[in-house]
Short mmCIF file of C-alpha atoms in Angstrom, two decimals:
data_model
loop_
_atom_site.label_atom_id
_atom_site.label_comp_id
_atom_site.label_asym_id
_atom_site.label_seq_id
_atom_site.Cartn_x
_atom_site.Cartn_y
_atom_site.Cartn_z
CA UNK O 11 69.31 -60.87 -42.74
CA UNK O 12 71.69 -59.14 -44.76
CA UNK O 13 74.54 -57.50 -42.28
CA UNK O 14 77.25 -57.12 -44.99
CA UNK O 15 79.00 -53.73 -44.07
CA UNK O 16 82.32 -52.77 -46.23
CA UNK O 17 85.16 -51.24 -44.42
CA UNK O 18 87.28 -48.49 -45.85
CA UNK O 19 90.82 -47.98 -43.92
CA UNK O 20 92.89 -44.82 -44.93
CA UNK O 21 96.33 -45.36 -44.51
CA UNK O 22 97.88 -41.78 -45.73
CA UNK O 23 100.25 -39.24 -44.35
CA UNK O 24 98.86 -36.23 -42.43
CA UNK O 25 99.47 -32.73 -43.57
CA UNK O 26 101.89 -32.84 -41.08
CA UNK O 27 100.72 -29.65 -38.28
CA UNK O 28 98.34 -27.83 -40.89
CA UNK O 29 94.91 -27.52 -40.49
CA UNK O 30 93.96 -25.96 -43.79
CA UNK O 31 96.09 -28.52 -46.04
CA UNK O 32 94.42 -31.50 -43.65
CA UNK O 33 90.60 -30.35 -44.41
CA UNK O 34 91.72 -30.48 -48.16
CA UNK O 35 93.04 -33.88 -47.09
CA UNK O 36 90.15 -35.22 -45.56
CA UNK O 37 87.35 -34.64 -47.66
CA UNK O 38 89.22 -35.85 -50.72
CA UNK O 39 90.23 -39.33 -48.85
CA UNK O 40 86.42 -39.57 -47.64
CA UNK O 41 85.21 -38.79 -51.04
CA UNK O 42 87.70 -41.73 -52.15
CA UNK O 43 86.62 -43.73 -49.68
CA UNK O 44 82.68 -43.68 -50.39
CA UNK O 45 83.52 -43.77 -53.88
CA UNK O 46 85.31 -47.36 -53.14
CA UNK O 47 81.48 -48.12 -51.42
CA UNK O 48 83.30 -47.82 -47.96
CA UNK O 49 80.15 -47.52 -45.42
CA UNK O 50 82.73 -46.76 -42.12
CA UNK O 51 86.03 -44.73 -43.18
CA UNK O 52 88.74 -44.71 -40.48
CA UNK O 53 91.79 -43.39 -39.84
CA UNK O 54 95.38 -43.27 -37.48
CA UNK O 55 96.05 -42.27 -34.06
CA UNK O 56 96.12 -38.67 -34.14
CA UNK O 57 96.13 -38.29 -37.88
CA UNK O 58 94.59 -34.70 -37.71
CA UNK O 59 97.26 -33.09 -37.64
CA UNK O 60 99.84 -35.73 -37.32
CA UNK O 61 101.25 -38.06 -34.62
CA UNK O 62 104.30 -37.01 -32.70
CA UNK O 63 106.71 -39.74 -34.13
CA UNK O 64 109.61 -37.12 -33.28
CA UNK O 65 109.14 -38.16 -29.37
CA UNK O 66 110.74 -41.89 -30.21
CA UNK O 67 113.87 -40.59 -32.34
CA UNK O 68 114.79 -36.86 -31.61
CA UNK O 69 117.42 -35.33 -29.11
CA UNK O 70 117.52 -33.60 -26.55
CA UNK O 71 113.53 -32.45 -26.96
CA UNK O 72 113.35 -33.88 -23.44
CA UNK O 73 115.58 -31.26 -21.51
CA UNK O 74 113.45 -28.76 -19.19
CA UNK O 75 112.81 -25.12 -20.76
CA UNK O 76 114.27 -26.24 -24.00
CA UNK O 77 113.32 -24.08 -26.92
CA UNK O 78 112.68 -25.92 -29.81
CA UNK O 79 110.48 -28.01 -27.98
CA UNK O 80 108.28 -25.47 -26.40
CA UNK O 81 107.56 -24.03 -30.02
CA UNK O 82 106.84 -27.44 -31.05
CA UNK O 83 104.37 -27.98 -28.59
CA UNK O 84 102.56 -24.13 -29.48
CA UNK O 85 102.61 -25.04 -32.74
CA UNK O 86 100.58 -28.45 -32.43
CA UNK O 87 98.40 -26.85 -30.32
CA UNK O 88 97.56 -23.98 -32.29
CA UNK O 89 97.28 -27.16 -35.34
CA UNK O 90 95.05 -29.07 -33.09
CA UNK O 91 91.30 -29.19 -33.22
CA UNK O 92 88.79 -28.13 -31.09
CA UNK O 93 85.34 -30.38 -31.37
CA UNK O 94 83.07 -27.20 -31.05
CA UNK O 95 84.79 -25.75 -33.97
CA UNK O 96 84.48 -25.37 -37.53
CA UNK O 97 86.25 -28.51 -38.93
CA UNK O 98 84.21 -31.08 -36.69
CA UNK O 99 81.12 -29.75 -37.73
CA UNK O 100 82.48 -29.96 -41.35
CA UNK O 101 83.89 -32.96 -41.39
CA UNK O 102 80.63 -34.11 -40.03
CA UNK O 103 78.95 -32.67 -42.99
CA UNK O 104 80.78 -34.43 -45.40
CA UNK O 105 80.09 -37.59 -43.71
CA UNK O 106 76.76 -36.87 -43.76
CA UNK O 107 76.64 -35.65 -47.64
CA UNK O 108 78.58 -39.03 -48.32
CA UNK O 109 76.76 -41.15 -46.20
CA UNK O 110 79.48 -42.86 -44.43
CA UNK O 111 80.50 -43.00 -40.28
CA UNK O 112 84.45 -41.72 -40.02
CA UNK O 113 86.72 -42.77 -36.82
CA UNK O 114 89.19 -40.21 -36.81
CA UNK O 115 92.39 -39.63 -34.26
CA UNK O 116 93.36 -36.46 -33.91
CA UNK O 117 95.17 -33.64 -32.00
CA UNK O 118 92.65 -32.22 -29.49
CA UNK O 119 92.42 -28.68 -27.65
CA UNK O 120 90.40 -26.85 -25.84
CA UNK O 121 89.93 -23.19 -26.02
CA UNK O 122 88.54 -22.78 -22.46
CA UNK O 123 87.75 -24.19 -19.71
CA UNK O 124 89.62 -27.32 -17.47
CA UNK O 125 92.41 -28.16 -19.97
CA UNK O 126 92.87 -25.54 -22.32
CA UNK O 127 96.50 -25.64 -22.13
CA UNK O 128 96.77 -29.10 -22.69
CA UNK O 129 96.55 -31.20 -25.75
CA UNK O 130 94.59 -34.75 -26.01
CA UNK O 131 94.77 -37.69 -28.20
CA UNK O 132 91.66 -38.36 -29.00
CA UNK O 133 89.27 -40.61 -31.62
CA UNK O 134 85.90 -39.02 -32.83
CA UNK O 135 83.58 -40.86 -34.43
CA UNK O 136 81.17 -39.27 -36.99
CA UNK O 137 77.95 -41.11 -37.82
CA UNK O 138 75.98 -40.64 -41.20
CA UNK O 139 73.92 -38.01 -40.16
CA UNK O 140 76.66 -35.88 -39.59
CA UNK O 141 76.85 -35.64 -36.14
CA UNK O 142 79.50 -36.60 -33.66
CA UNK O 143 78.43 -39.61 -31.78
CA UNK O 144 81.22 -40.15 -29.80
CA UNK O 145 84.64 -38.33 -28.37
CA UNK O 146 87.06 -40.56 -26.69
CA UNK O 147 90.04 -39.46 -24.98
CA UNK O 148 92.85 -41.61 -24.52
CA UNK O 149 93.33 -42.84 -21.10
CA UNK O 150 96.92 -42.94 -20.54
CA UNK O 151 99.69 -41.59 -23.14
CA UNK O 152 102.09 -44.00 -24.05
CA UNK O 153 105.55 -43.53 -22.28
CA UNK O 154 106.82 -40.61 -24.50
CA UNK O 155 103.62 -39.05 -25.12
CA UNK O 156 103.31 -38.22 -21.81
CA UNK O 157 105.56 -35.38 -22.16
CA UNK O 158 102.82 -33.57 -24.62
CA UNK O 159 99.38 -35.15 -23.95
CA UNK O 160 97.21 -35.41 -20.72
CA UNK O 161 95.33 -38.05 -19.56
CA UNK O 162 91.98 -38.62 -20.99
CA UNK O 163 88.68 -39.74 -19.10
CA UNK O 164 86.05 -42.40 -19.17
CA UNK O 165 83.42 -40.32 -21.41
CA UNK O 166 84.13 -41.84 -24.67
CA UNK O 167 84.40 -45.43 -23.49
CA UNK O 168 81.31 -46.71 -25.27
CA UNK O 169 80.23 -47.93 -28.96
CA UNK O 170 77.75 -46.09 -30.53
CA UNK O 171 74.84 -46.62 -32.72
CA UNK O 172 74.99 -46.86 -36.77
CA UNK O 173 72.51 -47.61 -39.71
CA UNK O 174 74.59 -50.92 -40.01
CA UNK O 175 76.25 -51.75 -36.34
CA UNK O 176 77.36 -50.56 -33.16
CA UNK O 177 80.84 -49.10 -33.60
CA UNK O 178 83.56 -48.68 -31.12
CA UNK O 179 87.04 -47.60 -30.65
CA UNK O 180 90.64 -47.83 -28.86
CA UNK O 181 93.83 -45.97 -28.75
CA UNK O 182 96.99 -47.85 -29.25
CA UNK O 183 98.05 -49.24 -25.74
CA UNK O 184 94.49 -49.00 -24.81
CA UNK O 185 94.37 -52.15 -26.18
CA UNK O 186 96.77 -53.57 -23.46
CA UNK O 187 94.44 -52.22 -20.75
CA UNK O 188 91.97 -55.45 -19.42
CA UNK O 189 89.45 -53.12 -17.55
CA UNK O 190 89.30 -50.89 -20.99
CA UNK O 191 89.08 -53.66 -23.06
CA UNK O 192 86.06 -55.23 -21.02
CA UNK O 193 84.56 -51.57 -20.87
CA UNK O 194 84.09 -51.47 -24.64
CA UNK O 195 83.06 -55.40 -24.73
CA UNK O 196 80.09 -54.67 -22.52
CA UNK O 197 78.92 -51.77 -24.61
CA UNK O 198 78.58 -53.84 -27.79
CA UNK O 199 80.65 -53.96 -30.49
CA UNK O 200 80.20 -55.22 -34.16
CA UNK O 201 83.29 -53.64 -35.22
CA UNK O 202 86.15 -52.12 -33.04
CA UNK O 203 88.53 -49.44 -34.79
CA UNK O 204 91.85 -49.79 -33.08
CA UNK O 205 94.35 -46.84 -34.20
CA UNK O 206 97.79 -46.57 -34.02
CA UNK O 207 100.50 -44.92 -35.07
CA UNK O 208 101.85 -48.14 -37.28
CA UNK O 209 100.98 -51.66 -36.59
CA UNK O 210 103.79 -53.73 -36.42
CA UNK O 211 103.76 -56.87 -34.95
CA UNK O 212 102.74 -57.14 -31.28
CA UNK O 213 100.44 -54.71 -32.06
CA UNK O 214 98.60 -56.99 -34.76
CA UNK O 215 98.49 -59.23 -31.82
CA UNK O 216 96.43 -56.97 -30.06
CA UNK O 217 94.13 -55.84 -32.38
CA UNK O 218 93.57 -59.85 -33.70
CA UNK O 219 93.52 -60.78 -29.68
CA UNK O 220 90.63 -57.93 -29.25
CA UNK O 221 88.41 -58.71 -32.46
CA UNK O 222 88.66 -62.52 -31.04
CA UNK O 223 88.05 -61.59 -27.42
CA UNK O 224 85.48 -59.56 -28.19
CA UNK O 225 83.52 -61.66 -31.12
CA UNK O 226 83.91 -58.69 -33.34
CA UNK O 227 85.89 -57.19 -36.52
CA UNK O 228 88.71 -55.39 -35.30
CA UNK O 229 90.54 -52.45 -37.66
CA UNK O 230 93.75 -51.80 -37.57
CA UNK O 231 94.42 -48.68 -39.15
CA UNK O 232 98.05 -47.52 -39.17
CA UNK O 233 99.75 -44.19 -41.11
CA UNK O 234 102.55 -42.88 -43.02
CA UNK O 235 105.02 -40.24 -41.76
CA UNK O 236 108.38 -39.44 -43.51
CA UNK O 237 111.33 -37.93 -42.14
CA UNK O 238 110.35 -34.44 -43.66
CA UNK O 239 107.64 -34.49 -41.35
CA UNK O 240 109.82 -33.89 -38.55
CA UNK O 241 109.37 -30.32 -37.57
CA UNK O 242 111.95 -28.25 -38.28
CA UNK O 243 113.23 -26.87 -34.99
CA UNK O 244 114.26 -30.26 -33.60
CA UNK O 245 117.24 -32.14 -33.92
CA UNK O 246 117.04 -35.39 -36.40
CA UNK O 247 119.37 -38.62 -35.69
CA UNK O 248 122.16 -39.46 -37.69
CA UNK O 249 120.43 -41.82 -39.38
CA UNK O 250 117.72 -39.63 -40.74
CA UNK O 251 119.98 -36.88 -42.57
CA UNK O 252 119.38 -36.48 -45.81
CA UNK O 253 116.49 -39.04 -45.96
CA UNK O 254 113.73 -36.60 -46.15
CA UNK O 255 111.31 -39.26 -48.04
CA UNK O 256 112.41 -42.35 -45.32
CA UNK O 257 109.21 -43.64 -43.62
CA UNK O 258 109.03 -43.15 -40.07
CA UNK O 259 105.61 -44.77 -39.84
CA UNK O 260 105.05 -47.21 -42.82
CA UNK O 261 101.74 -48.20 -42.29
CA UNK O 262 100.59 -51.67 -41.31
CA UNK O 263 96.87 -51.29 -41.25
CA UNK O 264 94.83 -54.82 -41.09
CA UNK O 265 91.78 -55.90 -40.45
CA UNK O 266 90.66 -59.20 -38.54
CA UNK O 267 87.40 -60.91 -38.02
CA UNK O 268 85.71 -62.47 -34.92
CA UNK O 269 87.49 -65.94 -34.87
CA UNK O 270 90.78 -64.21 -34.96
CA UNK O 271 90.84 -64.56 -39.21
CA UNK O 272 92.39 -62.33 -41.45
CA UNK O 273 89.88 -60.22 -43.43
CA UNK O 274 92.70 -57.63 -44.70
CA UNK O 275 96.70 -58.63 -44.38
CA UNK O 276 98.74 -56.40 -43.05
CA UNK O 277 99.57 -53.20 -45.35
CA UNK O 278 103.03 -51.75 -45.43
CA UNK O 279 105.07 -49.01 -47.01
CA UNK O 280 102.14 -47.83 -49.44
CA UNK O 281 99.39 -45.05 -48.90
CA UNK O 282 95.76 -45.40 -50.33
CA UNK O 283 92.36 -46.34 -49.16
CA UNK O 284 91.80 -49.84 -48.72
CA UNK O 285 88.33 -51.41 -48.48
CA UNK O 286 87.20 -55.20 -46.97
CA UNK O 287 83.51 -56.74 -46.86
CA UNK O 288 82.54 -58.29 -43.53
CA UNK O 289 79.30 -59.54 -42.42
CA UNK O 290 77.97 -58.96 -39.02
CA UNK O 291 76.37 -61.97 -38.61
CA UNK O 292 79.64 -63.70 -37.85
CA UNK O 293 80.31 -61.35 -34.73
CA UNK O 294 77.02 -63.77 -33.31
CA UNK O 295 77.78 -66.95 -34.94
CA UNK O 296 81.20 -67.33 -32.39
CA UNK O 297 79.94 -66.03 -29.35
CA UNK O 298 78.01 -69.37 -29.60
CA UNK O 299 81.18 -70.66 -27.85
CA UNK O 300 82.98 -67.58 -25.98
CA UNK O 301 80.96 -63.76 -25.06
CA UNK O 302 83.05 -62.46 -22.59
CA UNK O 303 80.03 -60.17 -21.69
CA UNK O 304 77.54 -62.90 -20.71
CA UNK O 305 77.85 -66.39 -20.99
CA UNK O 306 81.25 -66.81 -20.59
CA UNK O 307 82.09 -64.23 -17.89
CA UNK O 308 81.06 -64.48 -14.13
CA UNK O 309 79.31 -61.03 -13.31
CA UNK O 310 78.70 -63.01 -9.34
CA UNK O 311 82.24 -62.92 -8.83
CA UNK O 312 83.31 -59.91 -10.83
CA UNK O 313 82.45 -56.46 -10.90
CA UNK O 314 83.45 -53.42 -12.77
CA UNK O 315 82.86 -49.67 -12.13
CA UNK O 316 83.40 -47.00 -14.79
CA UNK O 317 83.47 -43.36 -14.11
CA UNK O 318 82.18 -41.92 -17.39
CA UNK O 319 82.32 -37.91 -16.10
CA UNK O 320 84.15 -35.70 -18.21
CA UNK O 321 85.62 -32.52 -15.94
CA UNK O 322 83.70 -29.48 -16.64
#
């Protein structure tokens, strides 16, 4: 049977906090991407509209009631989306014109309801039809993140159905998370799309630990962000003045195979769309000796409960 699926990883900088400039964005980086015969198209953590990088290298944001970073925070919520609104369902259109199933991290809102003052960093996934198969939340921000995301729920914690595969996906220190990692490895995965800010390398070791672990092709898909990016209102280091075109983020997006092999090395300091053939069959041809769901797991002696409720 053929199972050959081709992979198309975007590794481009947002239009930094801007929806309008970041739908342009989109469908011309999907059109590139089906045009390069990419099947799946992924991209960053948060990518839509950008991911915080300002939280690792500015001052002083940090300090209760402080200004700047209060109009930060309005502004990347008013540049976040919300998945009832207009640019899921067109986003999902174009995938569905194309052909292709996007992963896509982005900023998340609500506009009412539990959480509508709060912003998420979350991962959609798209299939070919068009329609959103799956909205994950991230579980836990990441140390600095905490300060402008909440915590995400168990909803999304699943891989989903496509023409070609069942396709799943992490967000960044998810990936350091056993009982999340053994959630998505019981639900199935021929490939896992693992986002991140940049992947640099302990975090190639987690994304080449998970597509070993879990018998499957694991993405890495990393982004670009340059010091202009930083918003205004916030203080840069000394080290960034006057570097407006320094990379902040530079990238790193890879993609390895079931046995822990190296389908895609590694990108760094370039944008584009890069594309890899894989074929499925191999995700079945290892767990011969190690499937961490069945064979080689003890489900007498273990158990594991997931609540999968999202509050209403």
């Amino acid at each position: 049977m053929n199972k050959k699926v081709t992979i198309g990883v975007v590794q481009a900088a947002p239009e930094y906090l801007n929806v309008e400039k970041s739908m342009q964005k989109v469908e011309a980086l999907l059109r590139e991407a089906a045009a390069k015969g990419a099947q799946l198209v992924t991209f960053g953590e948060t990518w839509f509209t950008g991911y915080p990088a300002w939280i690792d290298y500015c001052d002083e944001y940090a300090r209760w009631d402080f200004p700047a970073t209060k109009t930060v925070f309005a502004r990347t919520h008013e540049h976040s989306l919300d998945v009832n609104g207009p640019e899921v369902k067109q986003i999902g259109e174009w995938a569905k014109e194309l052909g292709v199933v996007v992963v896509m991290g982005i900023n998340e809102k609500v506009t009412s309801g539990i959480g509508n003052g709060t912003i998420y960093n979350s991962l959609l996934t798209w299939n070919e039809k068009g329609e959103l198969a799956n909205h994950h939340r991230k579980l836990m921000p990441t140390h600095t993140e905490r300060l402008l995301y909440g915590q995400g729920d168990g909803a999304g914690l699943q891989a989903v159905d496509t023409s070609f595969g069942r396709i799943g996906g992490l967000i960044c220190w998810e990936h350091w998370m056993p009982l999340t990692r053994q959630t998505m490895h019981n639900s199935g995965e021929h490939i896992h799309v693992a986002v991140w800010p940049k992947v640099h390398d302990m975090l190639q070791v987690a994304t080449r630990s998970y597509a070993f672990e879990g018998r499957c092709f694991a993405v890495g898909v990393g982004q670009i962000m340059r010091v202009k990016d930083i918003p205004s209102e916030l203080k840069l280091p000394p080290e960034f003045e006057g570097k407006p075109e320094n990379m902040i983020l530079n990238g790193g997006s890879c993609i390895f195979g079931p046995s822990g092999e190296t389908i895609l090395a590694p990108q760094w300091d370039i944008e584009g769309v890069f594309t890899a053939e894989v074929d499925l069959n191999k995700c079945y041809e290892e767990r011969l000796a190690l499937d961490v769901t069945g064979h080689y797991q003890r489900h007498d002696i273990f158990e594991l409960t997931v609540n999968k409720k999202r509050p209403k």
